[in-house]
Coordinates of C-alpha atoms and ligand atoms in Angstrom, one line a residue:
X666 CA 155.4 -24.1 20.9
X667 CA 155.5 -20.5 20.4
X668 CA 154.1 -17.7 22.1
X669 CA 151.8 -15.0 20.6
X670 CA 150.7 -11.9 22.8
X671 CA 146.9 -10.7 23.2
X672 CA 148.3 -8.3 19.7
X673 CA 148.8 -11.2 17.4
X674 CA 152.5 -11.1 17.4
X675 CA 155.1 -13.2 18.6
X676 CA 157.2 -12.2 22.4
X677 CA 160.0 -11.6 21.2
X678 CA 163.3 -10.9 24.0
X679 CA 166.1 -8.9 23.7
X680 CA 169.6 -10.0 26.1
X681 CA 171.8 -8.2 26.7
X682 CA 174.5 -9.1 28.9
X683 CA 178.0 -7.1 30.6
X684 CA 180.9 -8.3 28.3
X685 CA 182.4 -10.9 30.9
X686 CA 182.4 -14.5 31.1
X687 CA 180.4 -15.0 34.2
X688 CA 177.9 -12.7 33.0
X689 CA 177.1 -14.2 29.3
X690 CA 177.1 -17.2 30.7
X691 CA 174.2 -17.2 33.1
X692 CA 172.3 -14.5 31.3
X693 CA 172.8 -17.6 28.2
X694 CA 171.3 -20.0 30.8
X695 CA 167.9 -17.7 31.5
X696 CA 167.3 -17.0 27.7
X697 CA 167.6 -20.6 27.0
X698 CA 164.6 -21.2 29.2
X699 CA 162.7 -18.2 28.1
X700 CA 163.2 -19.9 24.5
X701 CA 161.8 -23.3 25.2
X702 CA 158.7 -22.0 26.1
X703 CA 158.2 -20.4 22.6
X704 CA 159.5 -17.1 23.2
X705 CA 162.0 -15.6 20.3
X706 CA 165.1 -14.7 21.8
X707 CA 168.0 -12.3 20.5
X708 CA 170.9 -12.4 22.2
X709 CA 173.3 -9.6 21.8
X710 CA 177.1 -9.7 22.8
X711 CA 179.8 -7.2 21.8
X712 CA 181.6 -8.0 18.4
X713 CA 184.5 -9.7 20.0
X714 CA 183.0 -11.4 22.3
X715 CA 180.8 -13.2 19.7
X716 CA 184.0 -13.8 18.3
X717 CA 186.1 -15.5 21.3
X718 CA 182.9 -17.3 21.8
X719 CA 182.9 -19.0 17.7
X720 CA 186.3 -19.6 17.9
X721 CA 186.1 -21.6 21.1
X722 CA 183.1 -23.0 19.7
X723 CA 185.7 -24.1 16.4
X724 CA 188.2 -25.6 18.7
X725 CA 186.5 -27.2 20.9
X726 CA 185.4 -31.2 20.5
X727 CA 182.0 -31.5 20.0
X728 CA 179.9 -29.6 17.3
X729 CA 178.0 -26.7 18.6
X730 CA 175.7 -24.6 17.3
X731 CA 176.3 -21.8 19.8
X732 CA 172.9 -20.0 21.0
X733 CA 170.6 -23.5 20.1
X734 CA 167.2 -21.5 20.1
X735 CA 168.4 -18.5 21.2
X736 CA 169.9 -16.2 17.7
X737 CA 173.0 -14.5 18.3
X738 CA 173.2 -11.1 17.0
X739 CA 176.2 -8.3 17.9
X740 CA 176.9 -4.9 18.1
X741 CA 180.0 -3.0 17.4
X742 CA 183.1 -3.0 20.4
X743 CA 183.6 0.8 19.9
X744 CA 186.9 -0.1 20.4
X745 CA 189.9 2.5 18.9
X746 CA 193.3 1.0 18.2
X747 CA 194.9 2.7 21.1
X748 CA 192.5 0.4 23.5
X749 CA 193.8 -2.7 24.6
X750 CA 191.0 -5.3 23.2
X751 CA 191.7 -7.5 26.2
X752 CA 190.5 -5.4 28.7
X753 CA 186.9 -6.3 29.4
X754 CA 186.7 -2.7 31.7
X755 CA 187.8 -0.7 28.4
X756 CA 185.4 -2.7 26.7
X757 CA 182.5 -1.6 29.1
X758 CA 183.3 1.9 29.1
X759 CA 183.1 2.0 24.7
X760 CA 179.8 0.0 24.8
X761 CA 178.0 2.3 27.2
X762 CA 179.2 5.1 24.9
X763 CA 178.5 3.2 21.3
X764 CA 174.9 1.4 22.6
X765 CA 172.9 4.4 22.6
X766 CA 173.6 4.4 18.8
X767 CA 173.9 0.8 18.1
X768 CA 171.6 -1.0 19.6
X769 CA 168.3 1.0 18.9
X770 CA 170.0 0.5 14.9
X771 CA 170.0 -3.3 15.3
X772 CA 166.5 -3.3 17.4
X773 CA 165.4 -1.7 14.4
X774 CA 166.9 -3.9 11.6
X775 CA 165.3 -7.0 13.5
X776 CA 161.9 -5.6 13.5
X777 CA 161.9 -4.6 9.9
X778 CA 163.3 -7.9 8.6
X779 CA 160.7 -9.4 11.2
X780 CA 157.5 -7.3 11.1
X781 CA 155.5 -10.2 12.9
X782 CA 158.2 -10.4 15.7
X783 CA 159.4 -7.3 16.8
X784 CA 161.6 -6.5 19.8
X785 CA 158.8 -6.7 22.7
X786 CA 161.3 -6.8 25.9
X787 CA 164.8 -5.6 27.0
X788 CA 166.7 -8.1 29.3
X789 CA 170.1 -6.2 30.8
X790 CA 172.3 -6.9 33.3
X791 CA 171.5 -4.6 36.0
X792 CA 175.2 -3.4 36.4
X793 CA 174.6 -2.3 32.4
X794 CA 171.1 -0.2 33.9
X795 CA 171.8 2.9 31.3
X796 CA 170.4 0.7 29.0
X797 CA 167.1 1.2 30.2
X798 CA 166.9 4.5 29.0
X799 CA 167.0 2.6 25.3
X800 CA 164.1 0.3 26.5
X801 CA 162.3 3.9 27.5
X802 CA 163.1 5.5 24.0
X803 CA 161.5 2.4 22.1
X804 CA 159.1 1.3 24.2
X805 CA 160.3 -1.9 25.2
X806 CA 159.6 -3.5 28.2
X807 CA 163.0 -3.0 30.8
X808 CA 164.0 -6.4 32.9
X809 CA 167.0 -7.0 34.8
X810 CA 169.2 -9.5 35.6
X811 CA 171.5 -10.1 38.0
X812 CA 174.6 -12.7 38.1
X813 CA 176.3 -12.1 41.6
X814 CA 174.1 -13.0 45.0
X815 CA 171.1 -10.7 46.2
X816 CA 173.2 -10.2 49.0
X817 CA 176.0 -8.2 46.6
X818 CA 173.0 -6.9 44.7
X819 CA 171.2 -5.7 48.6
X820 CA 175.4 -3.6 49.2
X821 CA 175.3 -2.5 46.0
X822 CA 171.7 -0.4 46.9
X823 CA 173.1 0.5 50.1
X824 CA 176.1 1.5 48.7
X825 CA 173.9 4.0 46.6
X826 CA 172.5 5.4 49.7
X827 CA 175.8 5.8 51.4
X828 CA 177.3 7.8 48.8
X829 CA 174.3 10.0 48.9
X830 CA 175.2 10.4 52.5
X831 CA 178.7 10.7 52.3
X832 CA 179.6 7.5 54.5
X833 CA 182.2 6.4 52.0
X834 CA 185.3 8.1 50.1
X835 CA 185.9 8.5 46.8
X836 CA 188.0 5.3 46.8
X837 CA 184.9 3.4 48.3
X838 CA 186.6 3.4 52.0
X839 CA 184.0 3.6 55.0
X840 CA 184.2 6.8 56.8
X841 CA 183.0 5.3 59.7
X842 CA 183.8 1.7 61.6
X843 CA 185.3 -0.9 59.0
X844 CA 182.7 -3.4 59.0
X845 CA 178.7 -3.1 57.6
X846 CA 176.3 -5.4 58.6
X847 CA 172.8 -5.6 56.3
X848 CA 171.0 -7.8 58.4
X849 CA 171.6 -10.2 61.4
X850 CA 171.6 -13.3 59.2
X851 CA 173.5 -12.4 56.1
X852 CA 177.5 -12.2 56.3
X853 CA 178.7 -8.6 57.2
X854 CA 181.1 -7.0 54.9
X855 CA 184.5 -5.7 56.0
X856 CA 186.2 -2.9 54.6
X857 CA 188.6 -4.7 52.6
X858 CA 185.8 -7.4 51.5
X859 CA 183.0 -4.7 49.7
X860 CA 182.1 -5.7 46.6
X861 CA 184.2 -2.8 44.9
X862 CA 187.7 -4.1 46.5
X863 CA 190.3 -5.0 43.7
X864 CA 193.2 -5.7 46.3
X865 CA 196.0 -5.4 43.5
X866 CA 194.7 -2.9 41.2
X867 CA 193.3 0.7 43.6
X868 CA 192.3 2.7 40.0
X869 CA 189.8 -0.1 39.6
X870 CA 188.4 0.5 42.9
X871 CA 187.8 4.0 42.0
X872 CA 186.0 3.0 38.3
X873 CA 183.9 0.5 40.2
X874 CA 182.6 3.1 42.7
X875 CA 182.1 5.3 40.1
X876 CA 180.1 2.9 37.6
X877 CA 177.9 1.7 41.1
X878 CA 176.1 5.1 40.0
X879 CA 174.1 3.1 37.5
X880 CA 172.1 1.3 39.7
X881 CA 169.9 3.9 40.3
X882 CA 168.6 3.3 36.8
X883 CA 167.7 -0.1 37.9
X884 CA 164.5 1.1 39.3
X885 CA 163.0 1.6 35.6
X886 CA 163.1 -2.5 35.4
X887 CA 160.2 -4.1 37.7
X888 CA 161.8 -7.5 37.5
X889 CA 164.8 -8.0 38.8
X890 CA 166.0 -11.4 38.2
X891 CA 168.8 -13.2 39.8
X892 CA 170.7 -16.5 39.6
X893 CA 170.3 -17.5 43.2
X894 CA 167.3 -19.0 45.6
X895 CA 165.3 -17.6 48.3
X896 CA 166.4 -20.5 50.5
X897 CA 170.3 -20.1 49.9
X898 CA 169.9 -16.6 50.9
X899 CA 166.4 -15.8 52.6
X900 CA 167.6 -12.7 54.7
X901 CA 169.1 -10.8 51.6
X902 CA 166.1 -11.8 50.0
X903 CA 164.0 -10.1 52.9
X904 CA 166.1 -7.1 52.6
X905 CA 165.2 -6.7 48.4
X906 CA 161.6 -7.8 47.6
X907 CA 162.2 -6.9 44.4
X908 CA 164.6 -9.6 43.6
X909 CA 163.6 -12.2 42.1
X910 CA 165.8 -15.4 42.6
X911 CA 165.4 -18.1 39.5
X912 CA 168.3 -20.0 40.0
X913 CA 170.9 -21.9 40.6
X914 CA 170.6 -21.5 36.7
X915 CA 173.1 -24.3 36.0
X916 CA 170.7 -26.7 36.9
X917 CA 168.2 -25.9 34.2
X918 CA 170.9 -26.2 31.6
X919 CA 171.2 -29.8 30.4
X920 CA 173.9 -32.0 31.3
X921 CA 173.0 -34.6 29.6
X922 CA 173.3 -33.4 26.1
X923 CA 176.2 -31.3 26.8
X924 CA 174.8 -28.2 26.0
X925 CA 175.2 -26.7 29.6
X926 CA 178.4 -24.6 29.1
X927 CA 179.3 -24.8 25.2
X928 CA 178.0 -21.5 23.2
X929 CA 179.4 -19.1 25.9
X930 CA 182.7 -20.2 26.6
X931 CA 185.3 -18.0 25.8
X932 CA 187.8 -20.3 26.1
X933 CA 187.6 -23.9 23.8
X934 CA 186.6 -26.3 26.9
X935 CA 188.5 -29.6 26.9
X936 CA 185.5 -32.1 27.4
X937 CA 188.0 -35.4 27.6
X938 CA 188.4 -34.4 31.6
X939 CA 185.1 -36.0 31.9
X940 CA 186.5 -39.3 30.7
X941 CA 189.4 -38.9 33.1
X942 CA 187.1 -38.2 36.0
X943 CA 185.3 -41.7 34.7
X944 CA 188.2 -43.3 36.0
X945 CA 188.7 -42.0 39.4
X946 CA 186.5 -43.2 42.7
X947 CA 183.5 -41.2 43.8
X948 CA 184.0 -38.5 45.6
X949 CA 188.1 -38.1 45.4
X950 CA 189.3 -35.6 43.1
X951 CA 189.8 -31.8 43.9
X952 CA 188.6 -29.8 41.3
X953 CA 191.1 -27.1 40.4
X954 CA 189.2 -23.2 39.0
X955 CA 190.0 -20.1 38.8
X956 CA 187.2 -18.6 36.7
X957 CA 187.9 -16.5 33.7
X958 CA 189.9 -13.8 34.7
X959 CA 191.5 -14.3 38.2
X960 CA 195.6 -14.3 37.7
X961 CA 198.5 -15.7 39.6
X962 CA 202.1 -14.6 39.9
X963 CA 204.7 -17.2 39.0
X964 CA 205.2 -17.9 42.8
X965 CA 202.1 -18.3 43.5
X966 CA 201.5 -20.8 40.4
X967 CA 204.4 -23.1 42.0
X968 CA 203.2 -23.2 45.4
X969 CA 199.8 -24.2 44.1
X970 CA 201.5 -27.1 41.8
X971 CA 203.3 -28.2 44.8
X972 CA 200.8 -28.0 47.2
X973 CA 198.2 -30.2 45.0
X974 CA 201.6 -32.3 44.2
X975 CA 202.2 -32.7 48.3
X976 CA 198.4 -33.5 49.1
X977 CA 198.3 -37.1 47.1
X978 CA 195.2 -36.1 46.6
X979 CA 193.8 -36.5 42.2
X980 CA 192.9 -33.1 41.2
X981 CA 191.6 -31.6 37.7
X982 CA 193.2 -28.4 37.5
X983 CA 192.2 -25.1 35.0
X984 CA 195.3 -23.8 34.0
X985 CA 194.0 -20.9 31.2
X986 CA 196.7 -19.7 29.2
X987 CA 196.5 -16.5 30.4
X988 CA 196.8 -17.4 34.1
X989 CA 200.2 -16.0 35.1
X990 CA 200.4 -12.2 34.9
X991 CA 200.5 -12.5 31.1
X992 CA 203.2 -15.0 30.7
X993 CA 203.7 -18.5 29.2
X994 CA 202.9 -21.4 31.6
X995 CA 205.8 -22.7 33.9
X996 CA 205.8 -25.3 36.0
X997 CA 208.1 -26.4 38.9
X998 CA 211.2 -28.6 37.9
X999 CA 209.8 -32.0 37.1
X1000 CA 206.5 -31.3 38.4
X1001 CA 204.5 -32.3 35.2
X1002 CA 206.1 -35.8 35.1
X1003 CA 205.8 -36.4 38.9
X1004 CA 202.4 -35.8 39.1
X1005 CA 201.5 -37.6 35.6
X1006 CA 199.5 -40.3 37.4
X1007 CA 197.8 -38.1 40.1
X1008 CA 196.7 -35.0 37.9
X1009 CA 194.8 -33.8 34.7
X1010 CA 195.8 -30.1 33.8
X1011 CA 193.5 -28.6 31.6
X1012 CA 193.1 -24.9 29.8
X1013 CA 189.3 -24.8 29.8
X1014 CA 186.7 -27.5 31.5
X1015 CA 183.1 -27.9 31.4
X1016 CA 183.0 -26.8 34.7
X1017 CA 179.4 -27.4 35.3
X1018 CA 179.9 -31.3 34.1
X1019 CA 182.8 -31.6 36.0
X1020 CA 181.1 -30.5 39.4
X1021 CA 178.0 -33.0 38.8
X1022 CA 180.7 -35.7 38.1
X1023 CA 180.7 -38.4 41.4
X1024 CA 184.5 -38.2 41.7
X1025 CA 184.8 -34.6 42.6
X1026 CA 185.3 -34.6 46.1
X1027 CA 186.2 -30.7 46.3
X1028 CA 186.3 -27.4 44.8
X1029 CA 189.9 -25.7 45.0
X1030 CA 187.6 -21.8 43.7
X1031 CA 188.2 -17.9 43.5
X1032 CA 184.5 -18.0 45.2
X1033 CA 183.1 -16.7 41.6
X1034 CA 179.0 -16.4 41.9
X1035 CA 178.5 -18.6 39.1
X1036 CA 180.9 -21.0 40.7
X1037 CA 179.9 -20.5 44.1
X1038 CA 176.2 -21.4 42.8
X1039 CA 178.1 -24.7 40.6
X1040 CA 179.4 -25.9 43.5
X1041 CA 176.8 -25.6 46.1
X1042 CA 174.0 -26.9 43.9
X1043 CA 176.1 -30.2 43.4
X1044 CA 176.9 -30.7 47.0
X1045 CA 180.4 -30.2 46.7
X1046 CA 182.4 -29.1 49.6
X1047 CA 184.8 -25.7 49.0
X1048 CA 188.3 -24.5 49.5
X1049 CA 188.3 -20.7 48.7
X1050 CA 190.6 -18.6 47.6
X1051 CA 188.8 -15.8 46.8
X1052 CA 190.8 -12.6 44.8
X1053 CA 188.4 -9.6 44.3
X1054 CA 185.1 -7.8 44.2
X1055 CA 181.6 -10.2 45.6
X1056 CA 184.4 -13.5 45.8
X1057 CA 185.3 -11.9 49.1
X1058 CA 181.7 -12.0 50.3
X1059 CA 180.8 -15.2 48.6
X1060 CA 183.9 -16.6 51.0
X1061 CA 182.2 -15.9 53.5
X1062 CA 178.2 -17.4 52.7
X1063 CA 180.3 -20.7 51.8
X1064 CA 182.7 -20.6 55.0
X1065 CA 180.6 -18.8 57.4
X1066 CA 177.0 -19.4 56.4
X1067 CA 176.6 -22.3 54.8
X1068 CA 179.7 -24.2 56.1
X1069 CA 180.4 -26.1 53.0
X1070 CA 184.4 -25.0 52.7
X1071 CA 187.5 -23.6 54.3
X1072 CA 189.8 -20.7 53.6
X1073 CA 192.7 -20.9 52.3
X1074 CA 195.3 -18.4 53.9
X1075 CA 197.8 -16.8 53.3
X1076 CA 201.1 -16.8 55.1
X1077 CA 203.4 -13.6 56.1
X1078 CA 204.7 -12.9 52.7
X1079 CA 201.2 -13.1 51.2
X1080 CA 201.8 -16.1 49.6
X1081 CA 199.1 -19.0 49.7
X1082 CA 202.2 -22.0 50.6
X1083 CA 202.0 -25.7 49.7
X1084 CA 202.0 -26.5 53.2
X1085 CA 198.5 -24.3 54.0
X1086 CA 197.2 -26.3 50.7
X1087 CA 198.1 -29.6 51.4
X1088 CA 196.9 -29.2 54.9
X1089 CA 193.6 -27.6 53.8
X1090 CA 193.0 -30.3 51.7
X1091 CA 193.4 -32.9 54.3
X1092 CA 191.2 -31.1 56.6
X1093 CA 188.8 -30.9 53.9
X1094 CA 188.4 -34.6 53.5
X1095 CA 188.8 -35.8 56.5
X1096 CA 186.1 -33.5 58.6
X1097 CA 182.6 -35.2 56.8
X1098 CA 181.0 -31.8 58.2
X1099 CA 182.0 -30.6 54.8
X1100 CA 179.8 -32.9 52.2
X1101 CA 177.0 -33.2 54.8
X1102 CA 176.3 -29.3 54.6
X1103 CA 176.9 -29.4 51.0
X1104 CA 174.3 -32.6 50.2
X1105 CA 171.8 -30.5 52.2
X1106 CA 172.5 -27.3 50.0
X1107 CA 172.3 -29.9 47.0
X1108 CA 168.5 -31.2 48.3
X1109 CA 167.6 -27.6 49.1
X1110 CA 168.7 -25.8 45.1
X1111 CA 167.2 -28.5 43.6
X1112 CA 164.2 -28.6 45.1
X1113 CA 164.0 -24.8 44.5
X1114 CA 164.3 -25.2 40.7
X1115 CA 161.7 -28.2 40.7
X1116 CA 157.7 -28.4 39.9
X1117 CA 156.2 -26.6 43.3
X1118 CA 160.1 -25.0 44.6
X1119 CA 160.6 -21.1 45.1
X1120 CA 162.7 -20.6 42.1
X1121 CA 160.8 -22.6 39.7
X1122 CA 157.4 -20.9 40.7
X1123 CA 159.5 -17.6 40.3
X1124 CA 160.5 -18.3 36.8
X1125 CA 156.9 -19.6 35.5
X1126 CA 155.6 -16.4 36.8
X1127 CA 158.1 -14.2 34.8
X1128 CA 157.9 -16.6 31.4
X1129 CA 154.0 -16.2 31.7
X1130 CA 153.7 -12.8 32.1
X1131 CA 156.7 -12.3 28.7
X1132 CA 153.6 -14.7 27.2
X1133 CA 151.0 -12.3 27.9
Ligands
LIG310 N1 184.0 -22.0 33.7 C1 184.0 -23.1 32.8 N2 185.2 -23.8 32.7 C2 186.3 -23.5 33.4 C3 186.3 -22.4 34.3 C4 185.1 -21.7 34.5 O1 183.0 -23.4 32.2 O2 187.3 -24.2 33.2 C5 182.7 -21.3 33.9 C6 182.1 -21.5 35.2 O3 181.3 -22.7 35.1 C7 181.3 -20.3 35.5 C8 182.1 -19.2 34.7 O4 183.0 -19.9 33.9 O5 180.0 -20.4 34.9 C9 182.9 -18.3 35.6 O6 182.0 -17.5 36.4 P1 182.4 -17.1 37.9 O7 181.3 -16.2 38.3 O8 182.5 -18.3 38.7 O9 183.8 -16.4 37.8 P2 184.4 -15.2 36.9 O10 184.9 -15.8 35.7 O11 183.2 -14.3 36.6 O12 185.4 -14.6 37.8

C-alpha cells in the first residue's frame, strides 16, 4: 500500500527524535505505524547514535534489519574532541547548533535523489521545537511528539507561563508555596518532584529550565502527539486539548515477531531471558529496570543485590554496564553464586517482551514514561524508585492515581536498604489490590489502541490526514 497526495507524489515523513533512548524508541514505535499504512518514512538520529544503535543491532541474537520500513538516515554529532561523546546533554546542545545547517542539506539530498518523494512533513520531539523553524524555512509541514505524560507536557506549558511571571527562580525553585497543583484530578507536583529536578546534579537543573524556553515554539506544530491515552490521564488531557494521546505505543509494536524493541536499542538486548522466564510460574518474578541512564553508587548496587537476594522472590534484573557511577560491576561477596538458582542478571532485555511475559509478577522501575506506559499496559503491578526529572511525577500517577505500586524509600542515610526491599516486595505480592488495578489499566490501554478506542481513532485521524 502506499500513499500518494491529491499532487501525485508520495507522503513522505521526516523523524526526528531528542538523542536519548527513551525518546528514539517511542518516536521509532509511531513511525513504524505511519509506515505500514504506505507512508515513506526517514528517520533521522545523530551520527553516534545510529551507531550505538548498529552495533547493538551486531551483537545482539537475532538478525535485525534496524528501521524495517522505516530508512535510517543521520546527521552529523557536531561534536569537538574536547566534548565528552557520552553525554547525551552535550550532545543536545551541538545538534541544536549543527541542524540548522545539516538537516535542511540532508532534506535536500533526499528530495533530489527522490524527486517523486520529497520531504512532505517534519515529525520532532516537542522538547527539540527549534526545529520548527527548519520545517517553516522549507515548507514542511511541523508535527510534534511527545514521549513523557500530557501531564509533564501540561507543567512544562505552565512552567512557560510562570517564568513569564516570575513565580520561579533561575534554578526552577517556586517562589511561592512548595507544591503546584494543575487540576483537582491529576497528581500535584512538589517542589523537589518538577519535571526539571536532577536531585544529584543542580547545573542540570539550571540547563533544563533554560532549554524549557523551547516550548514556546511548539505552537508552530498543530499536532501534538503523545505516547499516552485519554483514559490513563483524562484531566491532563482536559487541561491540553491539543494533545493528542496515540499510545501506549508499545502495544502497536509486535511482539510476536520480535521486532518490538530491536532497531533502537542502544544497548545489544539479551533475548535468552525470555526462555528463562519460560521456566518460572505465572505471575512470580520481579522484573529488575533501570532504564538507560539512571545510575547507582556501589552501596546502593549491594543493598539492591541483597535485598532481591533476602526477598526469595525470582527476579530478572538489568544490570547495564554502565550502572555504577562509571565503574566495573561488583557484586556482594558470594552474591552471584547464592542467588544462581533464584536470579537471571542481564545487561540489556527486551523490556517490552519481558513485561508481556505471564511470569512477571512485578516491576522493580526508575518510573521512566516509556516504562511507566510498559508496565501499566501489561497489567503489572510497580515498585518505584524513581531518580529524576517526570520519574518523580510518574511515581506518583502509578502510586497515588492509579494504585498499581508502592514506593520504595529511602532510609536516614539516603540509602534505599535491603530490608525496605525485601519488605516492599512482600507487601507487593501479598496485597492482590496491586494486580487488580493493574489488569484494569491493562483492559482500559488496550482497548484505547483497538478498532473503536480513543487512541486508535486518534492515530487514524493523524495517518489520514499525512495521506491527504
Ligand atoms: N529498555 C529496554 N531494555 C532494558 C531496559 C530498558 O528495552 O533492559 C527500554 C524500555 O523498554 C523503554 C526504554 O528502554 O522503552 C527506556 O525508556 P524510559 O522512558 O522508561 O526510561 P529512560 O531510559 O528514558 O530513563
Amino acid at each position: 500500500m502506499t500513499a500518494v497526495s491529491g499532487n501525485g507524489h508520495r507522503s513522505h515523513v521526516l523523524a526526528v527524535p531528542l538523542p536519548a533512548q527513551g525518546h528514539v524508541k517511542p518516536l521509532m514505535s509511531l513511525c513504524r505505524q505511519i509506515a505500514k499504512h504506505g507512508i515513506k518514512v526517514t528517520f533521522v538520529n545523530a551520527q553516534s547514535i545510529h551507531h550505538k544503535i548498529l552495533s547493538a543491532a551486531a551483537a545482539e541474537e537475532e538478525d535485525d534489519d534496524c528501521g524495517g520500513n522505516v530508512v535510517m538516515a543521520t546527521v552529523p554529532d557536531g561534536l569537538s574532541p574536547e566534548h565528552d561523546p557520552n553525554n547525551p546533554f552535550m550532545l543536545f546542545e551541538t545538534l541544536q547548533k549543527t541542524m540548522p545547517q545539516t538537516l535542511p542539506e540532508l532534506i535536500e539530498r533526499i528530495n533530489s535523489d527522490n524527486p517523486n518523494e520529497k520531504v512532505t512533513c517534519l515529525i520532532a520531539d516537542l522538547s527539540f521545537s527549534w526545529i520548527f523553524d527548519i520545517a517553516d524555512k522549507m515548507g514542511l509541514e511541523p508535527v510534534g511528539f511527545s514521549p513523557p505524560s500530557v501531564a509533564c507536557l501540561a507543567m512544562a506549558f505552565h512552567a512557560l507561563k510562570m517564568l513569564e511571571r516570575g513565580d520561579l527562580d533561575t534554578n526552577g525553585s517556586l517562589k511561592n508555596g512548595d507544591v503546584i497543583s494543575l487540576s483537582d484530578d491529576t497528581p500535584a507536583w512538589r517542589n523537589e518532584e518538577l519535571p526539571w529536578r536532577f536531585p544529584d546534579n543542580p547545573k542540570m537543573e539550571k540547563v533544563v529550565i533554560e532549554a524549557i524556553q523551547v516550548y514556546r515554539k511548539a505552537s508552530k506544530a498543530k499536532w501534538w502527539l503523545c505516547n499516552s491515552c485519554y483514559e490513563l490521564e483524562p484531566a491532563a488531557n482536559e487541561l491540553l486539548p491539543n494533545a493528542l494521546p496515540i499510545g501506549p505505543l508499545n502495544l502497536l509494536d509486535s511482539i510476536t515477531d520480535g521486532s518490538d524493541s530491536r532497531s533502537t536499542n542502544f544497548y545489544p538486548e539479551h533475548s535468552s531471558c525470555l526462555s528463562w522466564l519460560d521456566s518460572k510460574p505465572d505471575g512470580s518474578v520481579v522484573y529488575v529496570s533501570f532504564g538507560s541512564s539512571a545510575v547507582f553508587s556501589q552501596k546502593q548496587l549491594d543493598e539492591l543485590a541483597l535485598g532481591l537476594e533476602l526477598s526469595g522472590r525470582a527476579f530478572l534484573w538489568v544490570v547495564r554496564p554502565d550502572l555504577v557511577n562509571g565503574s566495573c560491576i561488583a557484586y556482594p561477596d558470594g552474591f552471584l553464586d547464592r542467588v544462581s538458582g533464584l536470579g537471571k542478571i542481564v545487561e540489556w532485555a527486551p523490556q517490552n517482551r519481558v513485561l508481556a511475559h505471564p511470569s512477571i509478577g512485578c516491576f522493580m522501575s526508575h518510573c521512566g514514561w516509556n516504562s511507566t506506559m510498559e508496565g501499566a499496559s501489561r497489567g503489572v503491578p510497580f515498585l518505584c524508585w524513581p531518580y529524576m526529572s517526570d520519574q518523580l511525577h510518574n511515581e506518583r500517577y502509578i502510586c497515588d492515581k492509579w494504585e498499581i505500586g508502592l514506593k520504595i524509600t529511602f532510609d536516614e542515610g539516603g540509602i534505599k536498604s535491603r530490608y525496605e526491599i525485601k519488605k516492599k516486595i512482600e507487601t507487593l505480592f501479598s496485597d492482590n489490590k496491586f494486580k487488580e488495578n493493574a489488569l484494569k489499566l491493562k483492559e482500559m490501554c488496550g482497548k484505547s489502541v483497538s478498532i473503536g478506542g480513543s487512541s486508535c481513532k486518534n492515530m487514524k485521524k493523524f495517518i489520514d490526514h499525512l495521506r491527504g
